PDB file of C-alpha atoms in Angstrom:
ATOM      1  CA  MET A   1       0.000   0.000   0.000  1.00  0.00           C
ATOM      2  CA  LEU A   2       2.815   2.373   0.919  1.00  0.00           C
ATOM      3  CA  SER A   3       4.664   1.516  -2.294  1.00  0.00           C
ATOM      4  CA  LEU A   4       1.542   2.324  -4.322  1.00  0.00           C
ATOM      5  CA  LEU A   5       1.236   5.685  -2.578  1.00  0.00           C
ATOM      6  CA  LEU A   6       4.924   6.542  -3.218  1.00  0.00           C
ATOM      7  CA  LYS A   7       4.621   5.416  -6.832  1.00  0.00           C
ATOM      8  CA  TRP A   8       1.530   7.596  -7.327  1.00  0.00           C
ATOM      9  CA  ILE A   9       3.258  10.663  -5.776  1.00  0.00           C
ATOM     10  CA  THR A  10       6.458  10.268  -7.804  1.00  0.00           C
ATOM     11  CA  ASN A  11       4.680   9.524 -11.085  1.00  0.00           C
ATOM     12  CA  GLY A  12       1.880  12.042 -10.689  1.00  0.00           C
ATOM     13  CA  PRO A  13       2.301  15.422  -8.994  1.00  0.00           C
ATOM     14  CA  LEU A  14       6.072  15.232  -8.445  1.00  0.00           C
ATOM     15  CA  ASP A  15       6.697  14.275 -12.052  1.00  0.00           C
ATOM     16  CA  ARG A  16       4.548  17.191 -13.267  1.00  0.00           C
ATOM     17  CA  ILE A  17       6.362  19.622 -10.954  1.00  0.00           C
ATOM     18  CA  LEU A  18       9.780  18.460 -12.098  1.00  0.00           C
ATOM     19  CA  THR A  19       8.736  18.580 -15.765  1.00  0.00           C
ATOM     20  CA  SER A  20       7.428  22.113 -15.260  1.00  0.00           C
ATOM     21  CA  LEU A  21      10.714  23.164 -13.654  1.00  0.00           C
ATOM     22  CA  ASP A  22      12.706  21.637 -16.517  1.00  0.00           C
ATOM     23  CA  LYS A  23      10.618  23.519 -19.090  1.00  0.00           C
ATOM     24  CA  SER A  24      11.031  26.751 -17.129  1.00  0.00           C
ATOM     25  CA  ILE A  25      14.813  26.328 -17.037  1.00  0.00           C
ATOM     26  CA  ASP A  26      14.880  25.504 -20.759  1.00  0.00           C
ATOM     27  CA  ASN A  27      12.840  28.644 -21.523  1.00  0.00           C
ATOM     28  CA  GLU A  28      15.194  30.811 -19.473  1.00  0.00           C
ATOM     29  CA  THR A  29      18.205  29.269 -21.204  1.00  0.00           C
ATOM     30  CA  GLU A  30      16.640  29.978 -24.589  1.00  0.00           C
ATOM     31  CA  ARG A  31      15.922  33.588 -23.565  1.00  0.00           C
ATOM     32  CA  GLN A  32      19.538  34.039 -22.498  1.00  0.00           C
ATOM     33  CA  LYS A  33      20.745  32.527 -25.768  1.00  0.00           C
ATOM     34  CA  VAL A  34      18.567  34.916 -27.796  1.00  0.00           C
ATOM     35  CA  ALA A  35      19.755  37.879 -25.724  1.00  0.00           C
ATOM     36  CA  GLY A  36      23.368  36.829 -26.290  1.00  0.00           C
ATOM     37  CA  GLU A  37      22.821  36.611 -30.038  1.00  0.00           C
ATOM     38  CA  VAL A  38      21.218  40.070 -30.113  1.00  0.00           C
ATOM     39  CA  ILE A  39      24.108  41.575 -28.153  1.00  0.00           C
ATOM     40  CA  SER A  40      26.625  39.847 -30.420  1.00  0.00           C
ATOM     41  CA  LYS A  41      24.923  41.207 -33.547  1.00  0.00           C
ATOM     42  CA  TYR A  42      24.805  44.700 -32.024  1.00  0.00           C
ATOM     43  CA  ILE A  43      28.519  44.639 -31.228  1.00  0.00           C
ATOM     44  CA  ALA A  44      29.353  43.369 -34.720  1.00  0.00           C
ATOM     45  CA  THR A  45      27.224  46.125 -36.271  1.00  0.00           C
ATOM     46  CA  GLU A  46      28.906  48.773 -34.120  1.00  0.00           C
ATOM     47  CA  ALA A  47      32.362  47.496 -35.095  1.00  0.00           C
ATOM     48  CA  GLU A  48      31.391  47.544 -38.769  1.00  0.00           C
ATOM     49  CA  THR A  49      30.019  51.084 -38.448  1.00  0.00           C
ATOM     50  CA  ARG A  50      33.213  52.290 -36.782  1.00  0.00           C
ATOM     51  CA  ALA A  51      35.378  50.585 -39.379  1.00  0.00           C
ATOM     52  CA  THR A  52      33.386  52.290 -42.117  1.00  0.00           C
ATOM     53  CA  ALA A  53      33.654  55.664 -40.369  1.00  0.00           C
ATOM     54  CA  MET A  54      37.404  55.265 -40.009  1.00  0.00           C
ATOM     55  CA  GLN A  55      37.751  55.037 -43.795  1.00  0.00           C
ATOM     56  CA  SER A  56      36.803  58.713 -44.080  1.00  0.00           C
ATOM     57  CA  ARG A  57      39.443  61.447 -43.924  1.00  0.00           C
ATOM     58  CA  VAL A  58      37.031  63.642 -41.989  1.00  0.00           C
ATOM     59  CA  PHE A  59      37.134  61.132 -39.126  1.00  0.00           C
ATOM     60  CA  TRP A  60      40.911  61.443 -38.884  1.00  0.00           C
ATOM     61  CA  TYR A  61      40.834  65.262 -39.100  1.00  0.00           C
ATOM     62  CA  VAL A  62      38.325  65.464 -36.262  1.00  0.00           C
ATOM     63  CA  TRP A  63      40.288  62.890 -34.270  1.00  0.00           C
ATOM     64  CA  ALA A  64      43.479  64.933 -34.775  1.00  0.00           C
ATOM     65  CA  LEU A  65      41.677  68.072 -33.564  1.00  0.00           C
ATOM     66  CA  PHE A  66      41.163  66.329 -30.238  1.00  0.00           C
ATOM     67  CA  ALA A  67      44.370  64.287 -30.115  1.00  0.00           C
ATOM     68  CA  ALA A  68      46.822  67.128 -30.828  1.00  0.00           C
ATOM     69  CA  PRO A  69      45.892  69.254 -27.776  1.00  0.00           C
ATOM     70  CA  VAL A  70      45.816  66.181 -25.547  1.00  0.00           C
ATOM     71  CA  GLY A  71      49.268  65.192 -26.832  1.00  0.00           C
ATOM     72  CA  PHE A  72      50.557  68.716 -26.225  1.00  0.00           C
ATOM     73  CA  TRP A  73      49.152  68.678 -22.685  1.00  0.00           C
ATOM     74  CA  LEU A  74      50.639  65.259 -21.931  1.00  0.00           C
ATOM     75  CA  GLY A  75      53.988  66.309 -23.417  1.00  0.00           C
ATOM     76  CA  ALA A  76      54.040  69.450 -21.261  1.00  0.00           C
ATOM     77  CA  ILE A  77      53.372  67.367 -18.158  1.00  0.00           C
ATOM     78  CA  CYS A  78      56.122  64.887 -19.084  1.00  0.00           C
ATOM     79  CA  LEU A  79      58.663  67.648 -19.770  1.00  0.00           C
ATOM     80  CA  ASP A  80      57.724  69.441 -16.557  1.00  0.00           C
ATOM     81  CA  SER A  81      58.072  66.299 -14.460  1.00  0.00           C
ATOM     82  CA  VAL A  82      61.388  65.249 -16.046  1.00  0.00           C
ATOM     83  CA  PHE A  83      63.151  68.609 -16.179  1.00  0.00           C
ATOM     84  CA  LEU A  84      61.401  70.178 -13.158  1.00  0.00           C
ATOM     85  CA  PHE A  85      60.430  73.414 -14.906  1.00  0.00           C
ATOM     86  CA  SER A  86      58.078  74.241 -12.029  1.00  0.00           C
ATOM     87  CA  GLY A  87      55.409  75.048 -14.545  1.00  0.00           C
ATOM     88  CA  HIS A  88      51.855  75.354 -13.479  1.00  0.00           C
ATOM     89  CA  ILE A  89      50.153  73.065 -15.953  1.00  0.00           C
ATOM     90  CA  ALA A  90      46.439  72.972 -15.371  1.00  0.00           C
ATOM     91  CA  ASP A  91      44.638  69.677 -15.157  1.00  0.00           C
ATOM     92  CA  LEU A  92      42.036  68.898 -17.768  1.00  0.00           C
ATOM     93  CA  PRO A  93      38.423  69.598 -16.841  1.00  0.00           C
ATOM     94  CA  PRO A  94      36.522  66.578 -15.480  1.00  0.00           C
ATOM     95  CA  SER A  95      34.240  66.581 -18.513  1.00  0.00           C
ATOM     96  CA  VAL A  96      37.219  66.165 -20.875  1.00  0.00           C
ATOM     97  CA  LYS A  97      39.344  63.822 -18.761  1.00  0.00           C
ATOM     98  CA  PRO A  98      37.672  60.513 -19.838  1.00  0.00           C
ATOM     99  CA  TYR A  99      38.072  61.400 -23.514  1.00  0.00           C
ATOM    100  CA  ALA A 100      41.698  62.414 -23.023  1.00  0.00           C
ATOM    101  CA  SER A 101      42.409  59.157 -21.217  1.00  0.00           C
ATOM    102  CA  GLN A 102      40.884  57.217 -24.079  1.00  0.00           C
ATOM    103  CA  ILE A 103      42.903  59.143 -26.674  1.00  0.00           C
ATOM    104  CA  ILE A 104      46.138  58.555 -24.759  1.00  0.00           C
ATOM    105  CA  ALA A 105      45.330  54.866 -24.406  1.00  0.00           C
ATOM    106  CA  ALA A 106      44.545  54.628 -28.134  1.00  0.00           C
ATOM    107  CA  VAL A 107      47.788  56.322 -29.174  1.00  0.00           C
ATOM    108  CA  PHE A 108      50.059  54.422 -26.811  1.00  0.00           C
ATOM    109  CA  GLY A 109      48.074  51.193 -26.991  1.00  0.00           C
ATOM    110  CA  SER A 110      48.282  51.054 -30.768  1.00  0.00           C
ATOM    111  CA  GLY A 111      51.936  52.059 -30.687  1.00  0.00           C
ATOM    112  CA  ALA A 112      52.746  49.369 -28.151  1.00  0.00           C
ATOM    113  CA  GLY A 113      50.743  46.823 -30.150  1.00  0.00           C
ATOM    114  CA  VAL A 114      52.569  47.651 -33.377  1.00  0.00           C
ATOM    115  CA  ALA A 115      55.950  47.565 -31.626  1.00  0.00           C
ATOM    116  CA  GLY A 116      55.105  44.216 -30.051  1.00  0.00           C
ATOM    117  CA  ILE A 117      54.008  42.713 -33.349  1.00  0.00           C
ATOM    118  CA  GLN A 118      57.136  44.041 -35.067  1.00  0.00           C
ATOM    119  CA  SER A 119      59.398  42.530 -32.407  1.00  0.00           C
ATOM    120  CA  VAL A 120      57.622  39.175 -32.657  1.00  0.00           C
ATOM    121  CA  ALA A 121      57.879  39.278 -36.453  1.00  0.00           C
ATOM    122  CA  ALA A 122      61.580  40.140 -36.233  1.00  0.00           C
ATOM    123  CA  ALA A 123      62.156  37.254 -33.830  1.00  0.00           C
ATOM    124  CA  ILE A 124      60.349  34.860 -36.172  1.00  0.00           C
ATOM    125  CA  ARG A 125      62.342  36.110 -39.164  1.00  0.00           C
ATOM    126  CA  GLY A 126      65.571  35.719 -37.184  1.00  0.00           C
ATOM    127  CA  ARG A 127      64.841  32.046 -36.459  1.00  0.00           C
ATOM    128  CA  ARG A 128      64.477  31.064 -40.085  1.00  0.00           C
TER     129      ARG A 128
END
């Protein structure tokens, strides 16, 4: 009698509850998969848009308009700290600071990347 009761509970209500939970988890997994695909397509579209924009000369002129003053400011700070000119170089405004940091990272990051690739290529050429 007890075995019949346990069999009825595990095959009936418990089985339906567990099946419902499995379907719920599968639905959530599918939602996450769809969200991941949408985000991936968005990032790919953004990268393609930026690559297309970078083909224009206007992009590089505008970028230089921002990069040149930031480079001048960073150079002045470097010269002042190395040679101790005791200059009073003002800090960039807080609204400009994130953009300046990104420009500096782009200039030095790309330069370091190119130098690294060139050194690896030179090492590979030297082995042959």
